[in-house]
N, CA and C of each residue as an Amber inpcrd file, in Angstrom:
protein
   477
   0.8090000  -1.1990000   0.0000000   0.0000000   0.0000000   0.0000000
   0.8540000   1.2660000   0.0000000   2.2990000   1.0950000   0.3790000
   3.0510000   2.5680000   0.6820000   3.2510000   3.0910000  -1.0020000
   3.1330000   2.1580000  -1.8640000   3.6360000   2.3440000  -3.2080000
   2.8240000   3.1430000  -4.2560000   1.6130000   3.0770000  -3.3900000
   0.3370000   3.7830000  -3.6900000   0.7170000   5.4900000  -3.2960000
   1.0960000   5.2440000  -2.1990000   1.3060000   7.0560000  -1.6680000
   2.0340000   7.3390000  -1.9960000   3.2380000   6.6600000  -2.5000000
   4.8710000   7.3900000  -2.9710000   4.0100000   7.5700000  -4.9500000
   3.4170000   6.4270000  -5.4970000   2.8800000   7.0090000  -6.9900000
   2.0670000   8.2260000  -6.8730000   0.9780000   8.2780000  -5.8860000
   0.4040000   9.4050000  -5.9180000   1.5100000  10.8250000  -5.2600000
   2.2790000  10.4810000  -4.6700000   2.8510000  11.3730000  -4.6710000
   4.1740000  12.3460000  -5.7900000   4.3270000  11.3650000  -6.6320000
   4.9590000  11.5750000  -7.6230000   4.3710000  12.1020000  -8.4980000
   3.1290000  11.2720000  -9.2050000   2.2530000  12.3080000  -9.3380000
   2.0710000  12.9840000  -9.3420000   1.6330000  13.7580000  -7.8410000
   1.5260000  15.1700000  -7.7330000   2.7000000  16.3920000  -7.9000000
   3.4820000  15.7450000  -7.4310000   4.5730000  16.2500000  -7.5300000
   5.2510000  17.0350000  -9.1600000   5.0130000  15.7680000 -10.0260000
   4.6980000  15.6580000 -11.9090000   4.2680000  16.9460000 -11.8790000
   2.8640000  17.1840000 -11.6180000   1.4350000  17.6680000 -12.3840000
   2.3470000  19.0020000 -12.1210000   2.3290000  19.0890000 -10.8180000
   3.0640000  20.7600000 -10.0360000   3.4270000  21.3260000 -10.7370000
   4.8850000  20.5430000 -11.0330000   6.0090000  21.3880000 -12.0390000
   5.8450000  21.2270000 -13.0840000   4.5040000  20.6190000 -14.1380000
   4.3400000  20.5290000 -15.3840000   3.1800000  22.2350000 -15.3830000
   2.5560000  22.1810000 -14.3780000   1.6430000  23.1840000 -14.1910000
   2.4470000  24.6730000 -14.3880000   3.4690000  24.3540000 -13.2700000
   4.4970000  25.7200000 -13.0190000   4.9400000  25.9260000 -14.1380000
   5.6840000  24.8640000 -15.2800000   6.3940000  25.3280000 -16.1140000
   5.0070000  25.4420000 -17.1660000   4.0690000  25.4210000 -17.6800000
   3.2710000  25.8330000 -18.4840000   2.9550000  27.4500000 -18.4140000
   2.5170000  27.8290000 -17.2400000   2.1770000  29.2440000 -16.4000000
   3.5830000  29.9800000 -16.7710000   4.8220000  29.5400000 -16.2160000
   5.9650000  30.0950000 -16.3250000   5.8900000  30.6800000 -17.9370000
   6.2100000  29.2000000 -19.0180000   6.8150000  29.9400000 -20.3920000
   5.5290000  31.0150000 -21.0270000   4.0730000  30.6380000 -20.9900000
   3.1910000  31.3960000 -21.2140000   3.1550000  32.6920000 -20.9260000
   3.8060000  32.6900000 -19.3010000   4.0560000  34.3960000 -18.7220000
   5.0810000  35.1430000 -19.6390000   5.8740000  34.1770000 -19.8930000
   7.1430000  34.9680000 -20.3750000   6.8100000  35.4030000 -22.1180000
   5.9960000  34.5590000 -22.6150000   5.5320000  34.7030000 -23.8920000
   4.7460000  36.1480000 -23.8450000   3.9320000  36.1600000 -23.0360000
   2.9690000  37.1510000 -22.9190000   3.8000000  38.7740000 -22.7710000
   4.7060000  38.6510000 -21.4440000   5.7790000  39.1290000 -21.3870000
   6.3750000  40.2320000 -22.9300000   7.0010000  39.1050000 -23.6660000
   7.8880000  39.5350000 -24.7280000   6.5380000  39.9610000 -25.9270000
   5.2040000  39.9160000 -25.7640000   4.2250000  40.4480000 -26.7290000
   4.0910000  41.9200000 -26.1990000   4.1650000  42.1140000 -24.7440000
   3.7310000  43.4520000 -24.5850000   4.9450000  44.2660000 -24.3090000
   6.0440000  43.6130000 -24.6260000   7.1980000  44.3470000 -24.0980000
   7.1220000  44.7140000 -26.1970000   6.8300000  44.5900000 -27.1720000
   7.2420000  44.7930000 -28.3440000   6.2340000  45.9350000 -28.6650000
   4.6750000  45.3550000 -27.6760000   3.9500000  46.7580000 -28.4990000
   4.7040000  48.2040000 -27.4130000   5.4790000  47.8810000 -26.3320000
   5.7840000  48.9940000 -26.2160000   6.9150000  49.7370000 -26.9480000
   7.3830000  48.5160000 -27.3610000   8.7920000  49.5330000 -28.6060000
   8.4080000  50.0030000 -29.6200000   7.4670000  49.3810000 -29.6670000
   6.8780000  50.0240000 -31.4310000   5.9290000  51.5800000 -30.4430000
   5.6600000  51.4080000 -29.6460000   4.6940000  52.5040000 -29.3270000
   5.9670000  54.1860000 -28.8820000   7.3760000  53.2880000 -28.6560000
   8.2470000  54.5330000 -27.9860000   8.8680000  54.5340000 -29.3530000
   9.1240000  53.4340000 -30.3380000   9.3300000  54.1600000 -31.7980000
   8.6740000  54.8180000 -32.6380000   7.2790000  54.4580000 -32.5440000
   6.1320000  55.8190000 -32.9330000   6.6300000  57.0550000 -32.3490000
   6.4170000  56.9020000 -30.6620000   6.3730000  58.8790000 -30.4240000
   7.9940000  58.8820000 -30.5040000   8.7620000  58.7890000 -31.0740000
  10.0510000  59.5460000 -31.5570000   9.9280000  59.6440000 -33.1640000
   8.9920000  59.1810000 -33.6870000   9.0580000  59.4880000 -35.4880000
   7.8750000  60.5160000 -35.2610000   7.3370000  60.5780000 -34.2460000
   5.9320000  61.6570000 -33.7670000   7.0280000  63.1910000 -33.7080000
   7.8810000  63.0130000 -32.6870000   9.0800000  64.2830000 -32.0180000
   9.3610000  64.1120000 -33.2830000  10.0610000  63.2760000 -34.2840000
  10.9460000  63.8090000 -35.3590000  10.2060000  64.9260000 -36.4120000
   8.5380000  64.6740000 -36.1370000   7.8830000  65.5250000 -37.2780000
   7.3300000  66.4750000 -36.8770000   7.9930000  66.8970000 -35.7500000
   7.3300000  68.2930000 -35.0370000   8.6870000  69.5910000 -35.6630000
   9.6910000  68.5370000 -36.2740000  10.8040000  69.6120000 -37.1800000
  10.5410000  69.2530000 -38.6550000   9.3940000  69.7740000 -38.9610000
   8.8130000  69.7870000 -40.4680000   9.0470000  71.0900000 -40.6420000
   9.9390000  71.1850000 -42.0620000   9.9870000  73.0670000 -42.2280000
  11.5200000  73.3200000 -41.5880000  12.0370000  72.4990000 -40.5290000
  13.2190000  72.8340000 -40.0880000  14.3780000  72.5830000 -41.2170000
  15.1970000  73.6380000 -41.5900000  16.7050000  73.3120000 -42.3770000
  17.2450000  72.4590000 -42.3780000  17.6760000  71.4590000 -42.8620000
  18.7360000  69.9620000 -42.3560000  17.8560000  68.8120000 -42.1220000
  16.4160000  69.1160000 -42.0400000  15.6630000  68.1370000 -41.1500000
  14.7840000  67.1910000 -42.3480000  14.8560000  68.1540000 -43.6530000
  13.9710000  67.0480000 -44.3230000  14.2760000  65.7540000 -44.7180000
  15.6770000  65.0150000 -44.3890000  15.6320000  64.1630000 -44.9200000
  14.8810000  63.4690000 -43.6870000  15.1440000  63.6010000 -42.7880000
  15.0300000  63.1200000 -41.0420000  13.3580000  62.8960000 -41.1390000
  12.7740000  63.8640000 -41.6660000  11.0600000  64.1590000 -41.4820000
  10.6070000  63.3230000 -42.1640000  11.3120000  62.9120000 -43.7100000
  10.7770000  62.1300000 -44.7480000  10.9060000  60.1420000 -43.9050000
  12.1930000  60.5250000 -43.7220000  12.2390000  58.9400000 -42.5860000
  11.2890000  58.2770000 -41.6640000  11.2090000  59.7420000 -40.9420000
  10.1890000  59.6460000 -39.4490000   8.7160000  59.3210000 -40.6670000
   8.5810000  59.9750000 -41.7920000   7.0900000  59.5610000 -42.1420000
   7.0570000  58.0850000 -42.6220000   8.6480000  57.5130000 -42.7830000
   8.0640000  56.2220000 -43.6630000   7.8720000  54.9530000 -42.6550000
   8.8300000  55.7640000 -41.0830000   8.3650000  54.9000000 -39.8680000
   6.9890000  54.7660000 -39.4370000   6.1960000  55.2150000 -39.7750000
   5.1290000  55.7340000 -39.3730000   4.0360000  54.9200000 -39.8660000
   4.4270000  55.3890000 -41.1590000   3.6070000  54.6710000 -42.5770000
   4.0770000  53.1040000 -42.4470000   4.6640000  52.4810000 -41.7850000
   5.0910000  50.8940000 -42.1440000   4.4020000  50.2100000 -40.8580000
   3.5700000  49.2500000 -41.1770000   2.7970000  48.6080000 -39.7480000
   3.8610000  47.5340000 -39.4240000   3.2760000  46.8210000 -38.6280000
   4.7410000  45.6870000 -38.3630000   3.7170000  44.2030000 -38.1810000
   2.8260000  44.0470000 -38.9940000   1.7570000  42.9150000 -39.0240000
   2.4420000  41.6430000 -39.3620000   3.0550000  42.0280000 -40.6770000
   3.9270000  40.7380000 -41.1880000   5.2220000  40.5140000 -41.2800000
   5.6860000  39.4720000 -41.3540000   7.1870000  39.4930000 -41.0370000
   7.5590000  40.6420000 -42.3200000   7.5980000  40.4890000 -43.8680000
   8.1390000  41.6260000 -44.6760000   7.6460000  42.9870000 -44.1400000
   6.7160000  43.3860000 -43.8350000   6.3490000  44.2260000 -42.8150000
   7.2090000  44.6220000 -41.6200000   7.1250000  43.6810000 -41.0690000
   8.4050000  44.1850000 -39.8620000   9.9280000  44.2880000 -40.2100000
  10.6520000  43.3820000 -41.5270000  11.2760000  43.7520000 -41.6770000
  11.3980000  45.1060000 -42.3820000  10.4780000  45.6690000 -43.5420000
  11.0810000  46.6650000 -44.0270000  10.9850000  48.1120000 -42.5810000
  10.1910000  47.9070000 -41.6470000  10.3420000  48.7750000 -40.4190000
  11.4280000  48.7460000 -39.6930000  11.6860000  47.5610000 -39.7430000
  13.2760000  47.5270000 -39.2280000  14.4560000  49.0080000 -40.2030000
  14.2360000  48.2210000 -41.3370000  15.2160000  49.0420000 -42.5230000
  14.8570000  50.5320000 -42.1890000  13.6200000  50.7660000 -42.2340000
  13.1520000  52.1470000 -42.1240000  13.8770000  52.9940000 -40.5780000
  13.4920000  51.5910000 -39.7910000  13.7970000  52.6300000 -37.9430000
  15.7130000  52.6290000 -38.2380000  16.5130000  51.8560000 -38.6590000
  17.9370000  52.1390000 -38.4890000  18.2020000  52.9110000 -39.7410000
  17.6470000  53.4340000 -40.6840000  17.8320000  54.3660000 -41.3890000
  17.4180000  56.2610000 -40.6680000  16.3970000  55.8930000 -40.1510000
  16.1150000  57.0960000 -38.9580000  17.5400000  56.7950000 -38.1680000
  17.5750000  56.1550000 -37.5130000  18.7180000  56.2600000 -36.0760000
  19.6820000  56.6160000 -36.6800000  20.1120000  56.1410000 -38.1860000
  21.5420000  56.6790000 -38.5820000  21.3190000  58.4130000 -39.1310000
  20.5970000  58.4750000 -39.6730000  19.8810000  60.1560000 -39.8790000
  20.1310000  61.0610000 -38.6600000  19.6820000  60.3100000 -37.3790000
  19.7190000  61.2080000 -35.9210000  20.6150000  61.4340000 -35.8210000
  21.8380000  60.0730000 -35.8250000  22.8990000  60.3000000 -35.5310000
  23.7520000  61.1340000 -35.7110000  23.4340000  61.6750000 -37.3320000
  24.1120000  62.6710000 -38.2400000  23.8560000  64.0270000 -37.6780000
  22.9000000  64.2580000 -37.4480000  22.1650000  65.0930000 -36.4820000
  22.0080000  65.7730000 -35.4240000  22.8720000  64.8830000 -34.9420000
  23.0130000  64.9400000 -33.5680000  23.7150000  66.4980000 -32.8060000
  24.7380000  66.7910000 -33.6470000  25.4860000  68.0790000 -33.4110000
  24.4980000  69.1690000 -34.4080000  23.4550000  69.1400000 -34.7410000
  22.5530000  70.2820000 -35.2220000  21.8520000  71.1130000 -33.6690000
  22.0850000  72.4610000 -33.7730000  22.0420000  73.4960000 -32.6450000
  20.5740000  73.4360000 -32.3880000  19.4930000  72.8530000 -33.5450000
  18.1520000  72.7390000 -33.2200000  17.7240000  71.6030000 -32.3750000
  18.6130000  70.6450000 -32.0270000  17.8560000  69.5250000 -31.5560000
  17.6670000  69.3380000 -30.2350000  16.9170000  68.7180000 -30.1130000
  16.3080000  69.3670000 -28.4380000  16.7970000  68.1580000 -27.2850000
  16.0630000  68.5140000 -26.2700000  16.2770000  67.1690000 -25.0330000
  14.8090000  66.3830000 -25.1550000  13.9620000  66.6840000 -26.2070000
  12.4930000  65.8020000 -26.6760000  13.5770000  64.8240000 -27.5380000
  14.1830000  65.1800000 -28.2330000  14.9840000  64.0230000 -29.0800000
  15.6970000  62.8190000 -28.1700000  16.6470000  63.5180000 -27.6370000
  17.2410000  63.0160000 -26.8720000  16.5890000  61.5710000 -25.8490000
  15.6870000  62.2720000 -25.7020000  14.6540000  61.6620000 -24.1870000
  13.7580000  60.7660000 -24.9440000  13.2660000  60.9240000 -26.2690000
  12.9240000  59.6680000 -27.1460000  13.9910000  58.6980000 -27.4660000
  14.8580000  58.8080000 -27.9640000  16.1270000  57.9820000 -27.8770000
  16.0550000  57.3320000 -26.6480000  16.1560000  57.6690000 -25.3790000
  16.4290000  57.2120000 -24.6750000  15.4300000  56.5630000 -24.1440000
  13.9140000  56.5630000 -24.6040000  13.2000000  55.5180000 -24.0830000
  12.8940000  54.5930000 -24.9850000  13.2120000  54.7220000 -26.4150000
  13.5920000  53.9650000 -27.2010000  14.8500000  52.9740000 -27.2720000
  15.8300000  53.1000000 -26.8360000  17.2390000  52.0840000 -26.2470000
  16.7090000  51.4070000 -25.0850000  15.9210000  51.8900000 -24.4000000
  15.3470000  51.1040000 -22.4860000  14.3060000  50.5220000 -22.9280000
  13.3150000  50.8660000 -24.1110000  12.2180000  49.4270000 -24.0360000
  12.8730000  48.3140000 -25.4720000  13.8830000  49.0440000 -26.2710000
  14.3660000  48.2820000 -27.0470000  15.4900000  47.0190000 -26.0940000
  16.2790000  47.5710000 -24.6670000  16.5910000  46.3380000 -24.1860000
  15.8150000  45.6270000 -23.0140000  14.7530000  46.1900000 -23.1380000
  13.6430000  45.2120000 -22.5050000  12.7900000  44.4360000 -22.9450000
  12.4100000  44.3640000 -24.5890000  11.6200000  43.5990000 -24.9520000
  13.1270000  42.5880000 -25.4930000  14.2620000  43.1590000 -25.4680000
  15.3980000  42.3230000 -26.0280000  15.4020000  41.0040000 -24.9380000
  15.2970000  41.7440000 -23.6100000  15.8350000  40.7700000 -22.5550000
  14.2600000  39.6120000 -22.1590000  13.0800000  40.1640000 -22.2510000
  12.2200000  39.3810000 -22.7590000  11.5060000  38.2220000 -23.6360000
  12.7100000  38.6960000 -24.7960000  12.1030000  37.7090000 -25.8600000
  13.3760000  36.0720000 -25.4230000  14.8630000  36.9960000 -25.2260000
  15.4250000  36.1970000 -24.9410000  15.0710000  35.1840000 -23.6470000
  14.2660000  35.5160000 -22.2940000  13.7570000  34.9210000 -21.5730000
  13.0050000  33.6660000 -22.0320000  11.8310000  34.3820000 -22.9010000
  10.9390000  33.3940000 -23.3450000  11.6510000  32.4300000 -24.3660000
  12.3330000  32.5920000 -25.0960000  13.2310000  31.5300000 -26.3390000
  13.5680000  30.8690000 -25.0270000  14.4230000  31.1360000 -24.8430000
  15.0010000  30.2890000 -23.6240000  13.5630000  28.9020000 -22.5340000
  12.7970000  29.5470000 -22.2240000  12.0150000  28.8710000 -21.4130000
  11.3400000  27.5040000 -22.7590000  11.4470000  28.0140000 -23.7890000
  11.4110000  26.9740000 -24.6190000  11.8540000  25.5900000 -24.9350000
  12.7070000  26.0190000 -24.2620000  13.7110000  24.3150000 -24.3500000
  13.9390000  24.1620000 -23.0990000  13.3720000  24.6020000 -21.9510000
  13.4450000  23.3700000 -20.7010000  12.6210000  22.5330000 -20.6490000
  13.0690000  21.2410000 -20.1540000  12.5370000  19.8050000 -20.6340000
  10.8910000  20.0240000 -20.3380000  10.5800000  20.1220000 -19.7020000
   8.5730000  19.8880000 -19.5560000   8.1690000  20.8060000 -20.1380000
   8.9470000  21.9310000 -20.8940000   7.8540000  22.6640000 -21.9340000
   8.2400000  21.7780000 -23.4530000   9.3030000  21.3670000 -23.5020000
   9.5440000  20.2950000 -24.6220000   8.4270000  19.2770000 -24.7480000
   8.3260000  18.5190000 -23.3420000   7.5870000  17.7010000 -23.5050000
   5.8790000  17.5370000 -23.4760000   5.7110000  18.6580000 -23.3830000
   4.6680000  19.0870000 -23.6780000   3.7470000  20.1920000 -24.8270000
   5.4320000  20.1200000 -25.6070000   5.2420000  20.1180000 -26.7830000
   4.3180000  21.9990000 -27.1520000   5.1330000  23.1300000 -26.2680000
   4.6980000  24.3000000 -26.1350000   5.1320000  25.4550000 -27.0340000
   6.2970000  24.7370000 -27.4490000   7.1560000  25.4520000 -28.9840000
   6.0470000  25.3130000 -29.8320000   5.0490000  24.0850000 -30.5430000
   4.0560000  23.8760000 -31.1230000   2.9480000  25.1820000 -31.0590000
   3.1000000  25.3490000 -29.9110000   1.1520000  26.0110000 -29.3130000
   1.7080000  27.2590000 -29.2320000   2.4560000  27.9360000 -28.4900000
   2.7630000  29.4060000 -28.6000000   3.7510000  29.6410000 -29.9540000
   3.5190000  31.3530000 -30.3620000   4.6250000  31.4710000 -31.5910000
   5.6010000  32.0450000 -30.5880000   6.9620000  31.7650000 -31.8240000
   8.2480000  32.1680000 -31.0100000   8.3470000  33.7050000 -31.1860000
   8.8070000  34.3630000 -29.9730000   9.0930000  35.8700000 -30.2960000
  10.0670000  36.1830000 -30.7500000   9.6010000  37.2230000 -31.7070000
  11.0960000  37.4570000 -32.4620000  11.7020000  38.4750000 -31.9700000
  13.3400000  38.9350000 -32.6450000  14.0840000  40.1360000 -31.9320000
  14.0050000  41.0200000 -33.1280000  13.6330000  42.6170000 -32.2990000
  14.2550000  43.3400000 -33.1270000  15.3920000  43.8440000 -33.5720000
  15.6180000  44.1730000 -34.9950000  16.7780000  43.9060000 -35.3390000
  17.4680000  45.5830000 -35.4580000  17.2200000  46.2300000 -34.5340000
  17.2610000  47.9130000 -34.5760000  18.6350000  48.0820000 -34.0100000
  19.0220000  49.3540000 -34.3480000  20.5850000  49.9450000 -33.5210000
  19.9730000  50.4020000 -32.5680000  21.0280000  50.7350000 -31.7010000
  20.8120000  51.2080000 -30.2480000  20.8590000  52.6000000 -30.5910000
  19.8700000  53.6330000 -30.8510000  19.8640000  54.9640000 -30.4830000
  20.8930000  56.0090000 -29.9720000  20.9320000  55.4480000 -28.7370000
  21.8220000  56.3950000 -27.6940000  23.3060000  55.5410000 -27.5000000
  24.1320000  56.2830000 -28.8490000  25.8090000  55.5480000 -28.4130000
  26.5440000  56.5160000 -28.4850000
């Protein structure tokens, strides 16, 4: 009869950490979805700041950029990639930019919350890839059921 309480206890024991690790990679999935709409939302309001210098000297190539960031949704992967192309064609534009006497601490301070949610949905997605291949989300076969998050493939803003 003890063999009964040590199976049911194994058992339970099973279910626990099959439970924990389901909850776990799901969190982290969920995680790296809302950590991306916030980069896309702090790369919007800096192509938003870039077009408040419409009319400014030096700035149209910068304005024409910020509009094609704007204009590109990120629905599909060719989609997200050509936004990619578009946002490090802006960052290298800023960069150029950077020593122009017009540019403000709104620039600046977009950059910079653009580099902090760009390495937070970074350190997110890498979480969740990762929780992918420990054994009871393998074996339960969770790579299948959730999609994998992808990285963005952007420069860092503020160097």
């Amino acid at each position: 009869m003890w063999w009964l309480a040590v199976l049911v206890t194994i058992v339970a024991v099973v279910g626990a950490y099959a439970t924990w690790t389901v909850a776990r990679v799901e969190r982290l999935h969920r995680r790296a979805r809302a950590a991306e709409a916030a980069l896309l939302a702090k790369l919007d309001d800096r192509a938003e700041t870039v077009l408040k210098f419409v009319g400014n000297p030096g700035f149209e190539e910068v304005v024409a950029l910020a509009l094609s960031v704007v204009a590109v949704p990120a629905d599909t992967q060719r989609q997200r990639e050509l936004r990619e192309y578009a946002e490090n064609d802006l960052t290298h534009a800023l960069r150029e930019l950077a020593q122009n006497p017009v540019w403000t601490e709104d620039l600046e301070s977009a950059n910079r919350r653009v580099a902090l949610a760009r390495q937070i949905h970074t350190d997110f997605v890498r979480d969740a890839v990762a929780s992918r291949s420990l054994p009871m989300a393998v074996l339960l076969r969770l790579h299948h059921r959730l999609q994998r998050p992808q990285y963005w493939d952007i420069d860092d803003p503020v160097q």
